[in-house]
């Protein structure tokens, strides 16, 4: 319990130093990871059953060579692809937005520095330091959030492409 209290105080201190923009970065990061975990879960547990069902329906067909059969095959592949690629664009957008949200924190922090300079002058570096840290911490947080998502979203994208290719290969057309 003491560990959790110390952790919470540490997070609150970090957010106080970096400004309220860190809440937006945290929300974007949380949403990005929830969506990525859901996609990995879909690929690992839901999609294999769906793929097997499509392959079994195709193999159960007597006609797999006519134009009509090929349109059915293409429809099934298209439906599976749509489900496979669901939310990938949202994930990639969140990855791209994280650094931009961090830059918003940079702008707000620098505005704070300029306000201090306008009121107090440039003679007190301690007053300017809090604004500068408020400017740099959100940028760093946005970059770290984006980096955590870049690798896993790229990996997820590759897994989706591979799953689609395997589905296409498992539905032979003559």
mmCIF file with all atom_site columns, C-alpha atoms in Angstrom:
data_model
loop_
_atom_site.group_PDB
_atom_site.id
_atom_site.type_symbol
_atom_site.label_atom_id
_atom_site.label_alt_id
_atom_site.label_comp_id
_atom_site.label_asym_id
_atom_site.label_entity_id
_atom_site.label_seq_id
_atom_site.pdbx_PDB_ins_code
_atom_site.Cartn_x
_atom_site.Cartn_y
_atom_site.Cartn_z
_atom_site.occupancy
_atom_site.B_iso_or_equiv
_atom_site.pdbx_formal_charge
_atom_site.auth_seq_id
_atom_site.auth_comp_id
_atom_site.auth_asym_id
_atom_site.auth_atom_id
_atom_site.pdbx_PDB_model_num
ATOM 1   C CA . UNK A 1 1   ? 0.000   0.000   0.000   1.00 0.00 ? 1   UNK A CA 1
ATOM 2   C CA . UNK A 1 2   ? 2.848   2.379   0.835   1.00 0.00 ? 2   UNK A CA 1
ATOM 3   C CA . UNK A 1 3   ? 4.363   1.646   -2.562  1.00 0.00 ? 3   UNK A CA 1
ATOM 4   C CA . UNK A 1 4   ? 1.130   2.688   -4.299  1.00 0.00 ? 4   UNK A CA 1
ATOM 5   C CA . UNK A 1 5   ? 0.963   5.917   -2.329  1.00 0.00 ? 5   UNK A CA 1
ATOM 6   C CA . UNK A 1 6   ? 4.564   6.749   -3.228  1.00 0.00 ? 6   UNK A CA 1
ATOM 7   C CA . UNK A 1 7   ? 3.887   5.872   -6.862  1.00 0.00 ? 7   UNK A CA 1
ATOM 8   C CA . UNK A 1 8   ? 0.799   8.096   -6.934  1.00 0.00 ? 8   UNK A CA 1
ATOM 9   C CA . UNK A 1 9   ? 2.725   10.991  -5.378  1.00 0.00 ? 9   UNK A CA 1
ATOM 10  C CA . UNK A 1 10  ? 5.487   10.526  -7.908  1.00 0.00 ? 10  UNK A CA 1
ATOM 11  C CA . UNK A 1 11  ? 2.992   10.619  -10.796 1.00 0.00 ? 11  UNK A CA 1
ATOM 12  C CA . UNK A 1 12  ? 1.265   13.690  -9.367  1.00 0.00 ? 12  UNK A CA 1
ATOM 13  C CA . UNK A 1 13  ? 4.601   15.445  -8.984  1.00 0.00 ? 13  UNK A CA 1
ATOM 14  C CA . UNK A 1 14  ? 5.550   14.587  -12.568 1.00 0.00 ? 14  UNK A CA 1
ATOM 15  C CA . UNK A 1 15  ? 2.233   15.920  -13.877 1.00 0.00 ? 15  UNK A CA 1
ATOM 16  C CA . UNK A 1 16  ? 2.535   19.060  -11.756 1.00 0.00 ? 16  UNK A CA 1
ATOM 17  C CA . UNK A 1 17  ? 5.983   19.683  -13.218 1.00 0.00 ? 17  UNK A CA 1
ATOM 18  C CA . UNK A 1 18  ? 4.894   18.987  -16.793 1.00 0.00 ? 18  UNK A CA 1
ATOM 19  C CA . UNK A 1 19  ? 1.499   20.639  -16.766 1.00 0.00 ? 19  UNK A CA 1
ATOM 20  C CA . UNK A 1 20  ? -2.019  19.536  -17.565 1.00 0.00 ? 20  UNK A CA 1
ATOM 21  C CA . UNK A 1 21  ? -1.097  18.549  -21.122 1.00 0.00 ? 21  UNK A CA 1
ATOM 22  C CA . UNK A 1 22  ? 0.336   15.362  -19.616 1.00 0.00 ? 22  UNK A CA 1
ATOM 23  C CA . UNK A 1 23  ? -3.234  14.251  -18.852 1.00 0.00 ? 23  UNK A CA 1
ATOM 24  C CA . UNK A 1 24  ? -3.988  14.413  -22.574 1.00 0.00 ? 24  UNK A CA 1
ATOM 25  C CA . UNK A 1 25  ? -0.792  12.484  -23.378 1.00 0.00 ? 25  UNK A CA 1
ATOM 26  C CA . UNK A 1 26  ? -1.737  9.879   -20.757 1.00 0.00 ? 26  UNK A CA 1
ATOM 27  C CA . UNK A 1 27  ? -5.249  9.554   -22.178 1.00 0.00 ? 27  UNK A CA 1
ATOM 28  C CA . UNK A 1 28  ? -3.937  9.124   -25.738 1.00 0.00 ? 28  UNK A CA 1
ATOM 29  C CA . UNK A 1 29  ? -1.389  6.561   -24.517 1.00 0.00 ? 29  UNK A CA 1
ATOM 30  C CA . UNK A 1 30  ? -4.020  4.615   -22.572 1.00 0.00 ? 30  UNK A CA 1
ATOM 31  C CA . UNK A 1 31  ? -6.428  4.583   -25.503 1.00 0.00 ? 31  UNK A CA 1
ATOM 32  C CA . UNK A 1 32  ? -3.666  3.529   -27.903 1.00 0.00 ? 32  UNK A CA 1
ATOM 33  C CA . UNK A 1 33  ? -2.638  0.610   -25.689 1.00 0.00 ? 33  UNK A CA 1
ATOM 34  C CA . UNK A 1 34  ? -6.203  -0.521  -25.008 1.00 0.00 ? 34  UNK A CA 1
ATOM 35  C CA . UNK A 1 35  ? -6.806  -0.656  -28.769 1.00 0.00 ? 35  UNK A CA 1
ATOM 36  C CA . UNK A 1 36  ? -3.520  -2.478  -29.424 1.00 0.00 ? 36  UNK A CA 1
ATOM 37  C CA . UNK A 1 37  ? -4.174  -5.074  -26.721 1.00 0.00 ? 37  UNK A CA 1
ATOM 38  C CA . UNK A 1 38  ? -7.655  -5.620  -28.150 1.00 0.00 ? 38  UNK A CA 1
ATOM 39  C CA . UNK A 1 39  ? -6.212  -6.152  -31.646 1.00 0.00 ? 39  UNK A CA 1
ATOM 40  C CA . UNK A 1 40  ? -3.590  -8.610  -30.366 1.00 0.00 ? 40  UNK A CA 1
ATOM 41  C CA . UNK A 1 41  ? -6.344  -10.461 -28.491 1.00 0.00 ? 41  UNK A CA 1
ATOM 42  C CA . UNK A 1 42  ? -8.473  -10.543 -31.654 1.00 0.00 ? 42  UNK A CA 1
ATOM 43  C CA . UNK A 1 43  ? -5.572  -11.965 -33.689 1.00 0.00 ? 43  UNK A CA 1
ATOM 44  C CA . UNK A 1 44  ? -4.744  -14.575 -31.070 1.00 0.00 ? 44  UNK A CA 1
ATOM 45  C CA . UNK A 1 45  ? -8.176  -15.839 -30.057 1.00 0.00 ? 45  UNK A CA 1
ATOM 46  C CA . UNK A 1 46  ? -11.051 -14.645 -32.274 1.00 0.00 ? 46  UNK A CA 1
ATOM 47  C CA . UNK A 1 47  ? -9.533  -14.577 -35.735 1.00 0.00 ? 47  UNK A CA 1
ATOM 48  C CA . UNK A 1 48  ? -8.223  -18.186 -35.834 1.00 0.00 ? 48  UNK A CA 1
ATOM 49  C CA . UNK A 1 49  ? -11.777 -19.509 -35.289 1.00 0.00 ? 49  UNK A CA 1
ATOM 50  C CA . UNK A 1 50  ? -13.117 -17.130 -37.904 1.00 0.00 ? 50  UNK A CA 1
ATOM 51  C CA . UNK A 1 51  ? -10.401 -18.150 -40.393 1.00 0.00 ? 51  UNK A CA 1
ATOM 52  C CA . UNK A 1 52  ? -11.066 -21.854 -39.802 1.00 0.00 ? 52  UNK A CA 1
ATOM 53  C CA . UNK A 1 53  ? -14.791 -21.274 -40.360 1.00 0.00 ? 53  UNK A CA 1
ATOM 54  C CA . UNK A 1 54  ? -14.133 -19.495 -43.673 1.00 0.00 ? 54  UNK A CA 1
ATOM 55  C CA . UNK A 1 55  ? -11.736 -22.229 -44.837 1.00 0.00 ? 55  UNK A CA 1
ATOM 56  C CA . UNK A 1 56  ? -14.215 -24.962 -43.850 1.00 0.00 ? 56  UNK A CA 1
ATOM 57  C CA . UNK A 1 57  ? -17.061 -23.211 -45.689 1.00 0.00 ? 57  UNK A CA 1
ATOM 58  C CA . UNK A 1 58  ? -14.856 -22.873 -48.783 1.00 0.00 ? 58  UNK A CA 1
ATOM 59  C CA . UNK A 1 59  ? -13.758 -26.508 -48.671 1.00 0.00 ? 59  UNK A CA 1
ATOM 60  C CA . UNK A 1 60  ? -17.368 -27.631 -48.201 1.00 0.00 ? 60  UNK A CA 1
ATOM 61  C CA . UNK A 1 61  ? -18.400 -25.929 -51.452 1.00 0.00 ? 61  UNK A CA 1
ATOM 62  C CA . UNK A 1 62  ? -18.780 -28.146 -54.474 1.00 0.00 ? 62  UNK A CA 1
ATOM 63  C CA . UNK A 1 63  ? -18.198 -25.259 -56.853 1.00 0.00 ? 63  UNK A CA 1
ATOM 64  C CA . UNK A 1 64  ? -14.891 -23.463 -56.330 1.00 0.00 ? 64  UNK A CA 1
ATOM 65  C CA . UNK A 1 65  ? -14.062 -22.641 -59.931 1.00 0.00 ? 65  UNK A CA 1
ATOM 66  C CA . UNK A 1 66  ? -16.911 -20.548 -61.327 1.00 0.00 ? 66  UNK A CA 1
ATOM 67  C CA . UNK A 1 67  ? -16.995 -16.785 -61.486 1.00 0.00 ? 67  UNK A CA 1
ATOM 68  C CA . UNK A 1 68  ? -19.711 -16.806 -58.819 1.00 0.00 ? 68  UNK A CA 1
ATOM 69  C CA . UNK A 1 69  ? -17.569 -18.944 -56.478 1.00 0.00 ? 69  UNK A CA 1
ATOM 70  C CA . UNK A 1 70  ? -14.634 -16.560 -56.910 1.00 0.00 ? 70  UNK A CA 1
ATOM 71  C CA . UNK A 1 71  ? -16.860 -13.598 -55.954 1.00 0.00 ? 71  UNK A CA 1
ATOM 72  C CA . UNK A 1 72  ? -17.937 -15.462 -52.811 1.00 0.00 ? 72  UNK A CA 1
ATOM 73  C CA . UNK A 1 73  ? -14.283 -16.170 -52.006 1.00 0.00 ? 73  UNK A CA 1
ATOM 74  C CA . UNK A 1 74  ? -13.359 -12.509 -52.555 1.00 0.00 ? 74  UNK A CA 1
ATOM 75  C CA . UNK A 1 75  ? -16.260 -11.407 -50.341 1.00 0.00 ? 75  UNK A CA 1
ATOM 76  C CA . UNK A 1 76  ? -15.181 -13.672 -47.495 1.00 0.00 ? 76  UNK A CA 1
ATOM 77  C CA . UNK A 1 77  ? -11.590 -12.458 -47.784 1.00 0.00 ? 77  UNK A CA 1
ATOM 78  C CA . UNK A 1 78  ? -12.778 -8.850  -47.852 1.00 0.00 ? 78  UNK A CA 1
ATOM 79  C CA . UNK A 1 79  ? -14.962 -9.326  -44.764 1.00 0.00 ? 79  UNK A CA 1
ATOM 80  C CA . UNK A 1 80  ? -12.096 -10.970 -42.877 1.00 0.00 ? 80  UNK A CA 1
ATOM 81  C CA . UNK A 1 81  ? -9.697  -8.209  -43.965 1.00 0.00 ? 81  UNK A CA 1
ATOM 82  C CA . UNK A 1 82  ? -12.097 -5.556  -42.747 1.00 0.00 ? 82  UNK A CA 1
ATOM 83  C CA . UNK A 1 83  ? -12.256 -7.194  -39.319 1.00 0.00 ? 83  UNK A CA 1
ATOM 84  C CA . UNK A 1 84  ? -8.484  -7.689  -39.239 1.00 0.00 ? 84  UNK A CA 1
ATOM 85  C CA . UNK A 1 85  ? -7.734  -4.056  -40.077 1.00 0.00 ? 85  UNK A CA 1
ATOM 86  C CA . UNK A 1 86  ? -10.334 -2.643  -37.728 1.00 0.00 ? 86  UNK A CA 1
ATOM 87  C CA . UNK A 1 87  ? -8.925  0.115   -35.451 1.00 0.00 ? 87  UNK A CA 1
ATOM 88  C CA . UNK A 1 88  ? -5.439  -0.008  -37.023 1.00 0.00 ? 88  UNK A CA 1
ATOM 89  C CA . UNK A 1 89  ? -5.850  3.475   -38.484 1.00 0.00 ? 89  UNK A CA 1
ATOM 90  C CA . UNK A 1 90  ? -6.954  4.803   -35.102 1.00 0.00 ? 90  UNK A CA 1
ATOM 91  C CA . UNK A 1 91  ? -3.892  3.249   -33.452 1.00 0.00 ? 91  UNK A CA 1
ATOM 92  C CA . UNK A 1 92  ? -1.547  4.748   -36.057 1.00 0.00 ? 92  UNK A CA 1
ATOM 93  C CA . UNK A 1 93  ? -3.240  8.129   -35.654 1.00 0.00 ? 93  UNK A CA 1
ATOM 94  C CA . UNK A 1 94  ? -2.782  8.031   -31.880 1.00 0.00 ? 94  UNK A CA 1
ATOM 95  C CA . UNK A 1 95  ? 0.888   7.122   -32.323 1.00 0.00 ? 95  UNK A CA 1
ATOM 96  C CA . UNK A 1 96  ? 1.322   10.118  -34.616 1.00 0.00 ? 96  UNK A CA 1
ATOM 97  C CA . UNK A 1 97  ? -0.634  12.434  -32.304 1.00 0.00 ? 97  UNK A CA 1
ATOM 98  C CA . UNK A 1 98  ? 1.378   11.769  -29.136 1.00 0.00 ? 98  UNK A CA 1
ATOM 99  C CA . UNK A 1 99  ? 4.403   13.896  -30.121 1.00 0.00 ? 99  UNK A CA 1
ATOM 100 C CA . UNK A 1 100 ? 2.068   16.629  -31.335 1.00 0.00 ? 100 UNK A CA 1
ATOM 101 C CA . UNK A 1 101 ? 0.270   16.686  -27.998 1.00 0.00 ? 101 UNK A CA 1
ATOM 102 C CA . UNK A 1 102 ? 3.689   16.915  -26.351 1.00 0.00 ? 102 UNK A CA 1
ATOM 103 C CA . UNK A 1 103 ? 4.505   19.898  -28.549 1.00 0.00 ? 103 UNK A CA 1
ATOM 104 C CA . UNK A 1 104 ? 1.315   21.538  -27.332 1.00 0.00 ? 104 UNK A CA 1
ATOM 105 C CA . UNK A 1 105 ? 2.797   21.211  -23.849 1.00 0.00 ? 105 UNK A CA 1
ATOM 106 C CA . UNK A 1 106 ? 5.978   22.832  -25.117 1.00 0.00 ? 106 UNK A CA 1
ATOM 107 C CA . UNK A 1 107 ? 4.027   25.803  -26.399 1.00 0.00 ? 107 UNK A CA 1
ATOM 108 C CA . UNK A 1 108 ? 2.079   26.228  -23.153 1.00 0.00 ? 108 UNK A CA 1
ATOM 109 C CA . UNK A 1 109 ? 5.280   25.917  -21.107 1.00 0.00 ? 109 UNK A CA 1
ATOM 110 C CA . UNK A 1 110 ? 7.056   28.524  -23.197 1.00 0.00 ? 110 UNK A CA 1
ATOM 111 C CA . UNK A 1 111 ? 4.083   30.855  -22.824 1.00 0.00 ? 111 UNK A CA 1
ATOM 112 C CA . UNK A 1 112 ? 4.586   30.491  -19.080 1.00 0.00 ? 112 UNK A CA 1
ATOM 113 C CA . UNK A 1 113 ? 8.266   31.378  -19.450 1.00 0.00 ? 113 UNK A CA 1
ATOM 114 C CA . UNK A 1 114 ? 7.399   34.473  -21.473 1.00 0.00 ? 114 UNK A CA 1
ATOM 115 C CA . UNK A 1 115 ? 4.819   35.535  -18.893 1.00 0.00 ? 115 UNK A CA 1
ATOM 116 C CA . UNK A 1 116 ? 7.431   35.288  -16.134 1.00 0.00 ? 116 UNK A CA 1
ATOM 117 C CA . UNK A 1 117 ? 9.897   37.239  -18.241 1.00 0.00 ? 117 UNK A CA 1
ATOM 118 C CA . UNK A 1 118 ? 7.296   39.940  -18.901 1.00 0.00 ? 118 UNK A CA 1
ATOM 119 C CA . UNK A 1 119 ? 6.404   40.269  -15.222 1.00 0.00 ? 119 UNK A CA 1
ATOM 120 C CA . UNK A 1 120 ? 9.730   39.696  -13.468 1.00 0.00 ? 120 UNK A CA 1
ATOM 121 C CA . UNK A 1 121 ? 12.298  40.391  -16.151 1.00 0.00 ? 121 UNK A CA 1
ATOM 122 C CA . UNK A 1 122 ? 15.090  38.042  -17.142 1.00 0.00 ? 122 UNK A CA 1
ATOM 123 C CA . UNK A 1 123 ? 17.058  38.445  -13.922 1.00 0.00 ? 123 UNK A CA 1
ATOM 124 C CA . UNK A 1 124 ? 15.498  35.489  -12.044 1.00 0.00 ? 124 UNK A CA 1
ATOM 125 C CA . UNK A 1 125 ? 16.386  32.166  -13.693 1.00 0.00 ? 125 UNK A CA 1
ATOM 126 C CA . UNK A 1 126 ? 14.587  30.111  -11.031 1.00 0.00 ? 126 UNK A CA 1
ATOM 127 C CA . UNK A 1 127 ? 11.244  31.518  -12.038 1.00 0.00 ? 127 UNK A CA 1
ATOM 128 C CA . UNK A 1 128 ? 11.926  30.730  -15.692 1.00 0.00 ? 128 UNK A CA 1
ATOM 129 C CA . UNK A 1 129 ? 13.121  27.182  -14.900 1.00 0.00 ? 129 UNK A CA 1
ATOM 130 C CA . UNK A 1 130 ? 9.661   25.931  -13.949 1.00 0.00 ? 130 UNK A CA 1
ATOM 131 C CA . UNK A 1 131 ? 8.258   27.123  -17.267 1.00 0.00 ? 131 UNK A CA 1
ATOM 132 C CA . UNK A 1 132 ? 11.116  25.538  -19.181 1.00 0.00 ? 132 UNK A CA 1
ATOM 133 C CA . UNK A 1 133 ? 10.613  22.187  -17.452 1.00 0.00 ? 133 UNK A CA 1
ATOM 134 C CA . UNK A 1 134 ? 6.884   22.516  -18.132 1.00 0.00 ? 134 UNK A CA 1
ATOM 135 C CA . UNK A 1 135 ? 7.880   22.978  -21.769 1.00 0.00 ? 135 UNK A CA 1
ATOM 136 C CA . UNK A 1 136 ? 10.241  20.011  -22.058 1.00 0.00 ? 136 UNK A CA 1
ATOM 137 C CA . UNK A 1 137 ? 8.517   17.325  -19.988 1.00 0.00 ? 137 UNK A CA 1
ATOM 138 C CA . UNK A 1 138 ? 5.375   17.063  -22.170 1.00 0.00 ? 138 UNK A CA 1
ATOM 139 C CA . UNK A 1 139 ? 7.526   16.836  -25.296 1.00 0.00 ? 139 UNK A CA 1
ATOM 140 C CA . UNK A 1 140 ? 9.508   14.006  -23.761 1.00 0.00 ? 140 UNK A CA 1
ATOM 141 C CA . UNK A 1 141 ? 6.336   12.272  -22.565 1.00 0.00 ? 141 UNK A CA 1
ATOM 142 C CA . UNK A 1 142 ? 4.752   12.555  -26.013 1.00 0.00 ? 142 UNK A CA 1
ATOM 143 C CA . UNK A 1 143 ? 7.845   11.117  -27.671 1.00 0.00 ? 143 UNK A CA 1
ATOM 144 C CA . UNK A 1 144 ? 8.077   8.219   -25.213 1.00 0.00 ? 144 UNK A CA 1
ATOM 145 C CA . UNK A 1 145 ? 4.363   7.489   -25.699 1.00 0.00 ? 145 UNK A CA 1
ATOM 146 C CA . UNK A 1 146 ? 4.786   7.509   -29.477 1.00 0.00 ? 146 UNK A CA 1
ATOM 147 C CA . UNK A 1 147 ? 7.893   5.312   -29.355 1.00 0.00 ? 147 UNK A CA 1
ATOM 148 C CA . UNK A 1 148 ? 6.096   2.757   -27.215 1.00 0.00 ? 148 UNK A CA 1
ATOM 149 C CA . UNK A 1 149 ? 3.388   2.579   -29.839 1.00 0.00 ? 149 UNK A CA 1
ATOM 150 C CA . UNK A 1 150 ? 5.501   2.647   -33.007 1.00 0.00 ? 150 UNK A CA 1
ATOM 151 C CA . UNK A 1 151 ? 7.114   -0.744  -32.489 1.00 0.00 ? 151 UNK A CA 1
ATOM 152 C CA . UNK A 1 152 ? 3.977   -2.564  -31.391 1.00 0.00 ? 152 UNK A CA 1
ATOM 153 C CA . UNK A 1 153 ? 1.702   -0.975  -34.001 1.00 0.00 ? 153 UNK A CA 1
ATOM 154 C CA . UNK A 1 154 ? 4.200   -1.881  -36.745 1.00 0.00 ? 154 UNK A CA 1
ATOM 155 C CA . UNK A 1 155 ? 4.327   -5.411  -35.424 1.00 0.00 ? 155 UNK A CA 1
ATOM 156 C CA . UNK A 1 156 ? 0.539   -5.533  -35.301 1.00 0.00 ? 156 UNK A CA 1
ATOM 157 C CA . UNK A 1 157 ? 0.327   -4.281  -38.880 1.00 0.00 ? 157 UNK A CA 1
ATOM 158 C CA . UNK A 1 158 ? 2.746   -6.994  -40.020 1.00 0.00 ? 158 UNK A CA 1
ATOM 159 C CA . UNK A 1 159 ? 0.738   -9.675  -38.204 1.00 0.00 ? 159 UNK A CA 1
ATOM 160 C CA . UNK A 1 160 ? -2.469  -8.483  -39.868 1.00 0.00 ? 160 UNK A CA 1
ATOM 161 C CA . UNK A 1 161 ? -0.873  -8.566  -43.335 1.00 0.00 ? 161 UNK A CA 1
ATOM 162 C CA . UNK A 1 162 ? 0.484   -12.053 -42.672 1.00 0.00 ? 162 UNK A CA 1
ATOM 163 C CA . UNK A 1 163 ? -2.891  -13.284 -41.413 1.00 0.00 ? 163 UNK A CA 1
ATOM 164 C CA . UNK A 1 164 ? -4.597  -11.944 -44.535 1.00 0.00 ? 164 UNK A CA 1
ATOM 165 C CA . UNK A 1 165 ? -1.990  -13.523 -46.827 1.00 0.00 ? 165 UNK A CA 1
ATOM 166 C CA . UNK A 1 166 ? -2.373  -16.884 -45.088 1.00 0.00 ? 166 UNK A CA 1
ATOM 167 C CA . UNK A 1 167 ? -6.145  -16.683 -45.462 1.00 0.00 ? 167 UNK A CA 1
ATOM 168 C CA . UNK A 1 168 ? -5.840  -15.957 -49.181 1.00 0.00 ? 168 UNK A CA 1
ATOM 169 C CA . UNK A 1 169 ? -3.423  -18.866 -49.567 1.00 0.00 ? 169 UNK A CA 1
ATOM 170 C CA . UNK A 1 170 ? -5.678  -21.257 -47.668 1.00 0.00 ? 170 UNK A CA 1
ATOM 171 C CA . UNK A 1 171 ? -8.607  -20.614 -50.043 1.00 0.00 ? 171 UNK A CA 1
ATOM 172 C CA . UNK A 1 172 ? -7.297  -22.089 -53.281 1.00 0.00 ? 172 UNK A CA 1
ATOM 173 C CA . UNK A 1 173 ? -8.942  -21.050 -56.515 1.00 0.00 ? 173 UNK A CA 1
ATOM 174 C CA . UNK A 1 174 ? -8.672  -23.171 -59.582 1.00 0.00 ? 174 UNK A CA 1
#
